[in-house]
Short mmCIF file of C-alpha atoms in Angstrom, two decimals:
data_model
loop_
_atom_site.label_atom_id
_atom_site.label_comp_id
_atom_site.label_asym_id
_atom_site.label_seq_id
_atom_site.Cartn_x
_atom_site.Cartn_y
_atom_site.Cartn_z
CA MET A 1 135.44 115.85 99.05
CA LYS A 2 133.40 116.86 102.09
CA ALA A 3 130.98 114.17 103.30
CA LEU A 4 128.84 113.31 106.32
CA VAL A 5 130.13 109.89 107.42
CA PHE A 6 128.32 107.43 109.72
CA GLY A 7 130.36 104.79 111.56
CA VAL A 8 133.22 106.99 112.76
CA ARG A 9 134.21 108.71 116.01
CA PRO A 10 131.64 111.45 116.85
CA GLU A 11 132.59 115.07 116.35
CA PRO A 12 133.63 116.88 119.56
CA LEU A 13 130.74 118.86 121.02
CA ASP A 14 131.33 122.29 122.56
CA GLY A 15 127.82 122.80 123.93
CA PRO A 16 125.50 120.71 126.12
CA ASP A 17 124.54 117.13 125.31
CA ASP A 18 121.83 116.73 122.70
CA ALA A 19 120.29 113.95 120.61
CA LEU A 20 123.46 113.73 118.49
CA THR A 21 126.12 113.74 121.23
CA HIS A 22 126.88 110.03 121.05
CA SER A 23 126.01 109.32 117.43
CA PRO A 24 128.98 107.95 115.43
CA VAL A 25 128.73 110.59 112.70
CA ALA A 26 131.02 113.41 111.59
CA LEU A 27 131.61 115.75 108.66
CA ARG A 28 134.89 114.56 107.13
CA GLN A 29 137.19 115.18 104.21
CA VAL A 30 137.26 111.87 102.28
CA ALA A 31 138.63 110.78 98.93
CA ASP A 32 136.50 111.65 95.89
CA PRO A 33 134.54 108.63 94.67
CA GLY A 34 135.83 106.83 91.60
CA LEU A 35 133.99 104.95 88.88
CA LEU A 36 133.27 101.56 90.48
CA HIS A 37 132.89 100.03 87.00
CA ASP A 38 133.00 101.31 83.43
CA ASP A 39 129.21 101.71 83.26
CA TRP A 40 129.04 103.87 86.41
CA VAL A 41 128.93 107.67 86.56
CA ILE A 42 129.81 110.38 89.07
CA THR A 43 127.18 112.94 90.08
CA ARG A 44 127.16 116.12 92.14
CA PRO A 45 124.17 116.25 94.53
CA ARG A 46 122.01 119.38 94.39
CA LEU A 47 119.30 118.60 96.95
CA THR A 48 119.25 115.51 99.20
CA GLY A 49 116.29 114.71 101.40
CA ILE A 50 116.75 113.19 104.84
CA CYS A 51 114.88 109.88 104.92
CA GLY A 52 113.06 108.81 108.06
CA SER A 53 115.24 105.72 108.39
CA ASP A 54 118.36 107.89 107.99
CA SER A 55 117.27 110.20 110.79
CA LYS A 56 116.45 107.25 113.06
CA GLN A 57 119.92 105.82 112.40
CA ILE A 58 121.80 109.06 113.03
CA LEU A 59 119.66 110.00 116.04
CA LEU A 60 120.07 106.44 117.42
CA ASP A 61 116.28 106.18 117.58
CA PHE A 62 115.72 102.54 116.63
CA GLY A 63 115.28 101.49 120.25
CA GLU A 64 117.19 99.18 122.59
CA GLY A 65 115.70 95.98 121.19
CA ASP A 66 117.24 96.21 117.74
CA ALA A 67 120.61 94.46 118.26
CA ASP A 68 119.44 91.37 116.38
CA ASN A 69 118.08 93.27 113.36
CA ALA A 70 118.60 90.98 110.37
CA MET A 71 119.08 93.97 108.05
CA ALA A 72 122.51 94.62 109.56
CA ALA A 73 123.81 91.88 107.25
CA PHE A 74 122.96 93.99 104.21
CA CYS A 75 125.00 97.10 104.90
CA SER A 76 128.64 98.06 105.47
CA PHE A 77 130.49 100.78 107.34
CA PRO A 78 131.65 103.48 107.44
CA GLN A 79 129.00 104.84 105.11
CA VAL A 80 128.01 108.15 103.56
CA MET A 81 124.23 108.12 103.75
CA GLY A 82 121.62 109.88 101.61
CA HIS A 83 119.48 108.30 98.88
CA GLU A 84 116.72 110.90 98.24
CA VAL A 85 118.95 112.71 95.76
CA VAL A 86 118.63 115.23 92.94
CA ALA A 87 122.04 115.58 91.25
CA ASP A 88 123.94 116.69 88.15
CA VAL A 89 125.98 114.20 86.15
CA VAL A 90 129.63 115.34 86.17
CA GLN A 91 131.52 112.28 84.82
CA LEU A 92 130.58 109.30 82.65
CA GLY A 93 132.25 105.93 82.63
CA PRO A 94 133.34 104.74 79.15
CA LYS A 95 130.44 102.23 78.98
CA ALA A 96 127.74 104.35 80.66
CA ARG A 97 124.66 104.78 78.48
CA GLY A 98 121.61 107.02 78.36
CA LEU A 99 123.11 109.96 80.25
CA GLU A 100 125.01 113.16 79.50
CA VAL A 101 127.37 115.31 81.53
CA GLY A 102 125.37 118.20 82.96
CA GLN A 103 122.10 116.27 82.97
CA ARG A 104 119.91 116.62 86.09
CA VAL A 105 118.87 113.25 87.51
CA VAL A 106 117.19 111.54 90.46
CA LEU A 107 118.49 108.37 92.09
CA CYS A 108 116.82 104.96 92.30
CA PRO A 109 117.83 101.32 92.82
CA ALA A 110 118.08 99.03 89.79
CA CYS A 111 117.54 95.32 89.08
CA GLN A 112 116.46 93.38 86.01
CA ASP A 113 112.95 92.16 86.83
CA GLY A 114 111.51 95.26 88.44
CA ASP A 115 111.30 93.86 91.99
CA TYR A 116 114.32 95.87 93.03
CA SER A 117 113.71 95.64 96.75
CA LEU A 118 113.83 91.82 96.55
CA CYS A 119 117.18 91.53 94.76
CA TRP A 120 119.14 88.35 95.66
CA SER A 121 122.57 89.97 95.23
CA PHE A 122 122.83 92.75 97.82
CA CYS A 123 126.00 91.16 99.25
CA ASP A 124 127.48 89.67 96.07
CA GLY A 125 130.11 91.04 93.71
CA ASP A 126 133.06 93.30 94.33
CA ILE A 127 131.09 96.18 95.90
CA LYS A 128 130.68 96.10 99.67
CA PRO A 129 127.21 95.06 100.95
CA GLY A 130 124.33 97.51 100.76
CA ILE A 131 120.64 97.37 99.89
CA HIS A 132 120.84 100.78 98.23
CA THR A 133 123.05 103.81 97.83
CA GLY A 134 124.03 105.26 101.19
CA VAL A 135 124.28 102.00 103.16
CA SER A 136 127.33 100.58 101.40
CA ALA A 137 130.84 101.62 102.34
CA ASP A 138 131.71 101.74 98.61
CA VAL A 139 128.58 103.40 97.18
CA THR A 140 128.61 106.72 98.99
CA GLY A 141 125.32 108.62 99.18
CA GLY A 142 124.07 112.14 98.75
CA TYR A 143 125.32 113.58 102.05
CA ALA A 144 128.49 114.48 100.18
CA GLU A 145 129.81 116.73 97.43
CA LEU A 146 130.05 113.87 94.92
CA MET A 147 128.14 110.57 94.53
CA PRO A 148 128.76 107.54 92.28
CA ALA A 149 125.91 105.65 90.60
CA HIS A 150 125.33 102.98 87.97
CA ASP A 151 123.85 104.39 84.75
CA SER A 152 120.62 102.41 85.33
CA MET A 153 120.14 104.02 88.75
CA LEU A 154 119.60 107.54 87.41
CA PHE A 155 116.43 109.02 85.90
CA PRO A 156 116.57 112.30 83.93
CA VAL A 157 114.40 115.02 85.45
CA PRO A 158 112.20 117.04 83.04
CA ASP A 159 113.09 120.74 82.88
CA SER A 160 109.62 121.65 84.15
CA VAL A 161 110.15 119.77 87.43
CA PRO A 162 112.06 121.87 90.01
CA ASP A 163 114.53 120.33 92.43
CA GLU A 164 112.07 120.92 95.25
CA LEU A 165 109.68 118.44 93.61
CA ALA A 166 112.26 116.06 92.19
CA VAL A 167 113.67 115.42 95.68
CA PHE A 168 110.43 113.63 96.62
CA ALA A 169 110.80 110.95 93.93
CA ASP A 170 112.12 108.37 96.39
CA PRO A 171 109.62 108.70 99.30
CA PHE A 172 106.73 109.03 96.84
CA SER A 173 107.82 105.82 95.12
CA VAL A 174 108.08 103.99 98.45
CA SER A 175 104.49 104.89 99.26
CA LEU A 176 103.34 104.15 95.71
CA HIS A 177 104.75 100.62 96.03
CA ALA A 178 102.86 100.05 99.28
CA ILE A 179 99.57 101.20 97.76
CA THR A 180 99.75 99.63 94.30
CA ARG A 181 100.77 96.24 95.77
CA HIS A 182 97.98 96.46 98.37
CA PRO A 183 95.32 98.77 96.90
CA PRO A 184 92.17 99.86 98.72
CA PRO A 185 88.77 98.54 97.63
CA ARG A 186 86.51 100.78 95.56
CA SER A 187 84.72 103.37 97.71
CA GLY A 188 86.55 101.97 100.73
CA ARG A 189 87.94 103.58 103.86
CA VAL A 190 91.64 103.56 104.68
CA LEU A 191 93.87 104.81 107.45
CA VAL A 192 97.30 106.32 106.86
CA TYR A 193 99.11 105.99 110.18
CA GLY A 194 101.76 108.69 110.41
CA ALA A 195 102.02 111.98 108.51
CA GLY A 196 105.71 112.28 107.82
CA SER A 197 107.06 112.02 104.26
CA LEU A 198 105.77 108.50 103.61
CA GLY A 199 102.37 109.16 105.15
CA LEU A 200 101.75 112.42 103.33
CA CYS A 201 102.96 110.90 100.06
CA ALA A 202 100.55 108.01 100.61
CA LEU A 203 97.72 110.47 101.17
CA THR A 204 98.44 112.33 97.92
CA ILE A 205 98.64 109.05 96.00
CA LEU A 206 95.32 107.87 97.37
CA ARG A 207 93.63 111.18 96.56
CA ALA A 208 95.10 111.24 93.02
CA LEU A 209 94.65 107.58 92.03
CA TYR A 210 91.73 106.44 94.21
CA PRO A 211 89.50 109.54 94.52
CA ASP A 212 86.47 107.49 95.65
CA VAL A 213 88.34 106.19 98.72
CA ALA A 214 87.98 108.07 102.02
CA VAL A 215 91.28 108.59 103.85
CA ALA A 216 91.84 109.13 107.57
CA VAL A 217 95.27 110.24 108.79
CA VAL A 218 96.89 110.01 112.21
CA ALA A 219 99.43 112.84 112.66
CA ARG A 220 101.82 113.36 115.55
CA PHE A 221 102.65 117.03 114.99
CA GLU A 222 100.49 120.02 114.09
CA ALA A 223 102.59 120.92 111.00
CA GLN A 224 101.92 117.40 109.68
CA ALA A 225 98.22 117.65 110.51
CA GLU A 226 97.91 120.94 108.62
CA LEU A 227 99.43 119.38 105.51
CA ALA A 228 97.21 116.30 105.81
CA ARG A 229 94.14 118.52 105.82
CA ARG A 230 95.55 120.54 102.91
CA PHE A 231 96.21 117.35 100.92
CA GLY A 232 92.63 116.13 101.27
CA ALA A 233 92.33 113.82 104.28
CA ALA A 234 88.72 113.18 105.27
CA ILE A 235 89.66 113.31 108.97
CA VAL A 236 92.93 114.00 110.75
CA LEU A 237 93.47 112.57 114.23
CA ALA A 238 96.04 113.27 116.93
CA HIS A 239 98.20 110.23 117.67
CA GLU A 240 97.31 110.15 121.37
CA PRO A 241 95.40 109.04 123.33
CA ARG A 242 95.06 105.82 121.33
CA LEU A 243 91.62 105.13 122.76
CA ALA A 244 90.38 108.36 121.19
CA VAL A 245 91.95 107.37 117.85
CA ILE A 246 90.04 104.08 117.89
CA GLU A 247 86.77 105.67 118.97
CA GLU A 248 86.93 108.42 116.34
CA LEU A 249 87.81 106.00 113.55
CA VAL A 250 84.92 103.71 114.47
CA ALA A 251 82.54 106.66 114.64
CA TRP A 252 83.79 107.75 111.19
CA GLY A 253 83.73 104.31 109.59
CA GLY A 254 80.58 102.86 111.12
CA GLY A 255 82.05 99.93 113.06
CA ARG A 256 81.07 98.67 116.50
CA LEU A 257 83.30 98.71 119.58
CA TRP A 258 83.76 95.89 122.09
CA GLN A 259 85.61 96.38 125.38
CA PRO A 260 87.83 93.55 126.72
CA LEU A 261 88.63 92.96 130.40
CA GLN A 262 91.44 95.47 130.08
CA GLY A 263 93.29 97.40 127.39
CA LEU A 264 92.08 98.90 124.14
CA PRO A 265 88.68 98.03 122.68
CA MET A 266 88.30 96.27 119.33
CA ALA A 267 85.97 97.17 116.48
CA TYR A 268 83.91 94.25 115.22
CA PRO A 269 82.77 94.74 112.55
CA GLY A 270 85.71 96.98 111.80
CA ALA A 271 85.64 100.44 110.31
CA VAL A 272 88.69 100.46 107.98
CA ASP A 273 89.59 98.33 104.94
CA VAL A 274 93.35 99.00 104.75
CA VAL A 275 95.84 100.54 107.18
CA TYR A 276 99.05 101.93 105.66
CA ASP A 277 101.31 102.10 108.71
CA THR A 278 104.28 104.39 108.02
CA VAL A 279 105.37 104.40 111.68
CA GLY A 280 105.88 100.68 112.33
CA LYS A 281 105.70 100.65 116.13
CA PRO A 282 103.89 98.12 118.34
CA GLU A 283 101.64 100.93 119.56
CA THR A 284 100.45 101.75 116.03
CA PHE A 285 99.94 98.09 115.06
CA GLU A 286 97.70 97.61 118.09
CA VAL A 287 95.43 100.42 116.92
CA GLY A 288 95.51 99.27 113.29
CA VAL A 289 94.32 95.71 113.92
CA ARG A 290 91.59 96.93 116.26
CA VAL A 291 89.98 99.24 113.69
CA LEU A 292 90.45 97.03 110.61
CA ALA A 293 87.53 95.19 109.06
CA ALA A 294 87.54 91.39 108.97
CA ARG A 295 90.03 90.25 106.30
CA GLY A 296 91.38 93.76 106.07
CA THR A 297 95.05 94.51 105.38
CA LEU A 298 97.70 96.05 107.62
CA VAL A 299 100.61 97.26 105.46
CA LYS A 300 103.88 97.81 107.34
CA ALA A 301 105.78 100.52 105.48
CA GLY A 302 107.45 102.17 108.48
CA VAL A 303 110.74 101.06 110.03
CA HIS A 304 111.31 100.79 113.76
CA ALA A 305 112.80 98.48 116.38
CA PRO A 306 111.00 95.19 117.08
CA GLY A 307 108.69 94.98 120.05
CA ARG A 308 105.89 92.99 121.64
CA TRP A 309 102.31 93.89 120.78
CA GLU A 310 98.87 92.44 121.43
CA TRP A 311 98.07 90.84 118.09
CA SER A 312 95.14 88.54 118.78
CA PRO A 313 92.91 90.57 116.36
CA LEU A 314 95.20 89.35 113.54
CA TYR A 315 93.92 85.80 113.71
CA PHE A 316 90.41 86.57 115.00
CA LYS A 317 89.57 88.92 112.09
CA GLU A 318 91.81 87.04 109.63
CA ILE A 319 93.81 90.19 108.92
CA SER A 320 96.64 90.17 106.37
CA TRP A 321 99.77 91.74 107.89
CA VAL A 322 102.20 92.46 105.07
CA GLY A 323 105.48 94.28 104.63
CA SER A 324 106.27 96.83 101.94
CA ASN A 325 109.89 97.69 101.17
CA ALA A 326 111.21 100.33 98.77
CA PHE A 327 109.83 100.29 95.20
CA GLY A 328 110.30 99.06 91.65
CA VAL A 329 108.16 98.70 88.53
CA GLU A 330 104.58 99.52 89.53
CA GLU A 331 101.23 99.47 87.75
CA VAL A 332 99.34 102.79 87.66
CA ASP A 333 96.27 103.42 85.51
CA GLY A 334 96.86 100.11 83.74
CA ARG A 335 100.50 100.86 82.82
CA ARG A 336 103.60 99.18 84.26
CA ARG A 337 106.49 101.60 84.61
CA HIS A 338 109.18 102.40 87.11
CA ALA A 339 107.74 104.17 90.14
CA ILE A 340 109.93 107.23 89.58
CA GLU A 341 108.69 107.51 86.00
CA HIS A 342 105.12 107.46 87.32
CA TYR A 343 106.02 110.15 89.84
CA LEU A 344 107.65 112.50 87.34
CA GLU A 345 104.71 112.09 84.95
CA LEU A 346 102.17 112.83 87.68
CA VAL A 347 104.13 115.95 88.61
CA VAL A 348 104.37 117.16 85.01
CA ASP A 349 100.63 116.57 84.57
CA GLY A 350 99.88 118.66 87.66
CA ARG A 351 98.28 115.77 89.58
CA ILE A 352 100.85 115.78 92.40
CA ASP A 353 102.50 118.75 94.15
CA LEU A 354 104.48 117.93 97.29
CA ARG A 355 106.40 121.19 97.57
CA PRO A 356 104.67 122.29 100.80
CA MET A 357 106.25 119.25 102.51
CA LEU A 358 109.80 120.61 102.08
CA THR A 359 109.82 122.78 105.19
CA HIS A 360 113.54 123.08 106.00
CA THR A 361 116.81 123.05 104.04
CA PHE A 362 120.37 123.24 105.40
CA ARG A 363 123.90 123.32 104.06
CA LEU A 364 125.89 120.15 104.59
CA ASP A 365 128.03 121.83 107.26
CA GLN A 366 124.80 122.58 109.15
CA TRP A 367 124.05 118.86 109.46
CA ARG A 368 123.66 119.01 113.23
CA ASP A 369 120.98 121.70 112.91
CA ALA A 370 119.22 119.60 110.27
CA PHE A 371 118.94 116.52 112.45
CA LEU A 372 118.03 118.51 115.54
CA ALA A 373 115.15 120.05 113.55
CA ILE A 374 113.95 116.49 112.94
CA ALA A 375 114.53 115.43 116.55
CA ASN A 376 112.44 118.39 117.73
CA GLN A 377 109.69 118.42 115.10
CA GLY A 378 107.05 119.59 117.55
CA ASP A 379 108.94 122.86 118.04
CA SER A 380 110.61 123.24 114.64
CA GLY A 381 107.57 122.36 112.50
CA ALA A 382 109.83 120.27 110.27
CA VAL A 383 108.20 117.79 107.90
CA LYS A 384 110.75 117.08 105.16
CA VAL A 385 114.30 118.31 105.75
CA ALA A 386 116.96 118.33 103.02
CA PHE A 387 120.58 119.28 102.43
CA ASP A 388 120.84 122.05 99.81
CA GLN A 389 124.18 121.91 97.96
CA ARG A 390 123.30 124.10 94.98
#
């Protein structure tokens, strides 16, 4: 089969150097995946979204300080990436249950207790290490013509849900996990830092499930800002200069600013109850803790390289700084269900429509164009980019 493989010699480049020149990725012919066990299935991807962490990996955009990243222990190479997948089932293992050949499905992780992102067995067993599909050398992802999956990892998609909505099941669920585990207070004010897929999904979740909460959004690109306004943000701020971000948030939320000897001012009392940071950079954390109320919560949902930041507001305002990884069984409207089940139900009920976020699609052999659209979002207007293999 044809697959986009990471961890191999880069493809020769005929033109000038670009953001992908030195990335160890190439479109290759590889062996078709087999059934890893009798209860696994083989699927054929239809539409596969490019995750923010995938694009950072392929564009080598994690920064120079990431050599000691502990997560490197939980993946294996070479790998076929891609986990935001809508696919058709094409082969069933003899012990696979709950699925039929020809059925349209979306992909998710699976584990017994519902805390899938905290599984103890990512490196155990006879499958090479990986925290999810697309980061294991054995469990190839959706950037390919075929993809294996365990029967419990696939959720049937209702006929009324088009591929262009189903493809958002994964990023929506990631943001749902961050919000349901760390919900905003009633009639509170929150900041969504970043307006890519995770940030815009977070905004739609907050507007749908917490309509009395006011939401501010920081967006880097105009295409993102337009969608944030369309999806109901109370205010949308440019990401720079950071001083203006702090001043505007304090003016919006009613806090009070105090200027130190140098650097950014701090709001005390703060203007924001929860910050959902989908960027995860030192620069965004520094803004988040400065605008948060005392005993507010800074939720780290974005992935980036480690770095130093001025975090004295953490202890002074007794802020909770928490991580949020992936998703699992979540509680929505008093019901505990898998996050993807919540998503599909909200879509069917007409409470969520993320289709405007899917701005660009490419064939798999146009993979370089796809990642360059992401690398140059300011010019391309890309928000969510996907590989279309239908």
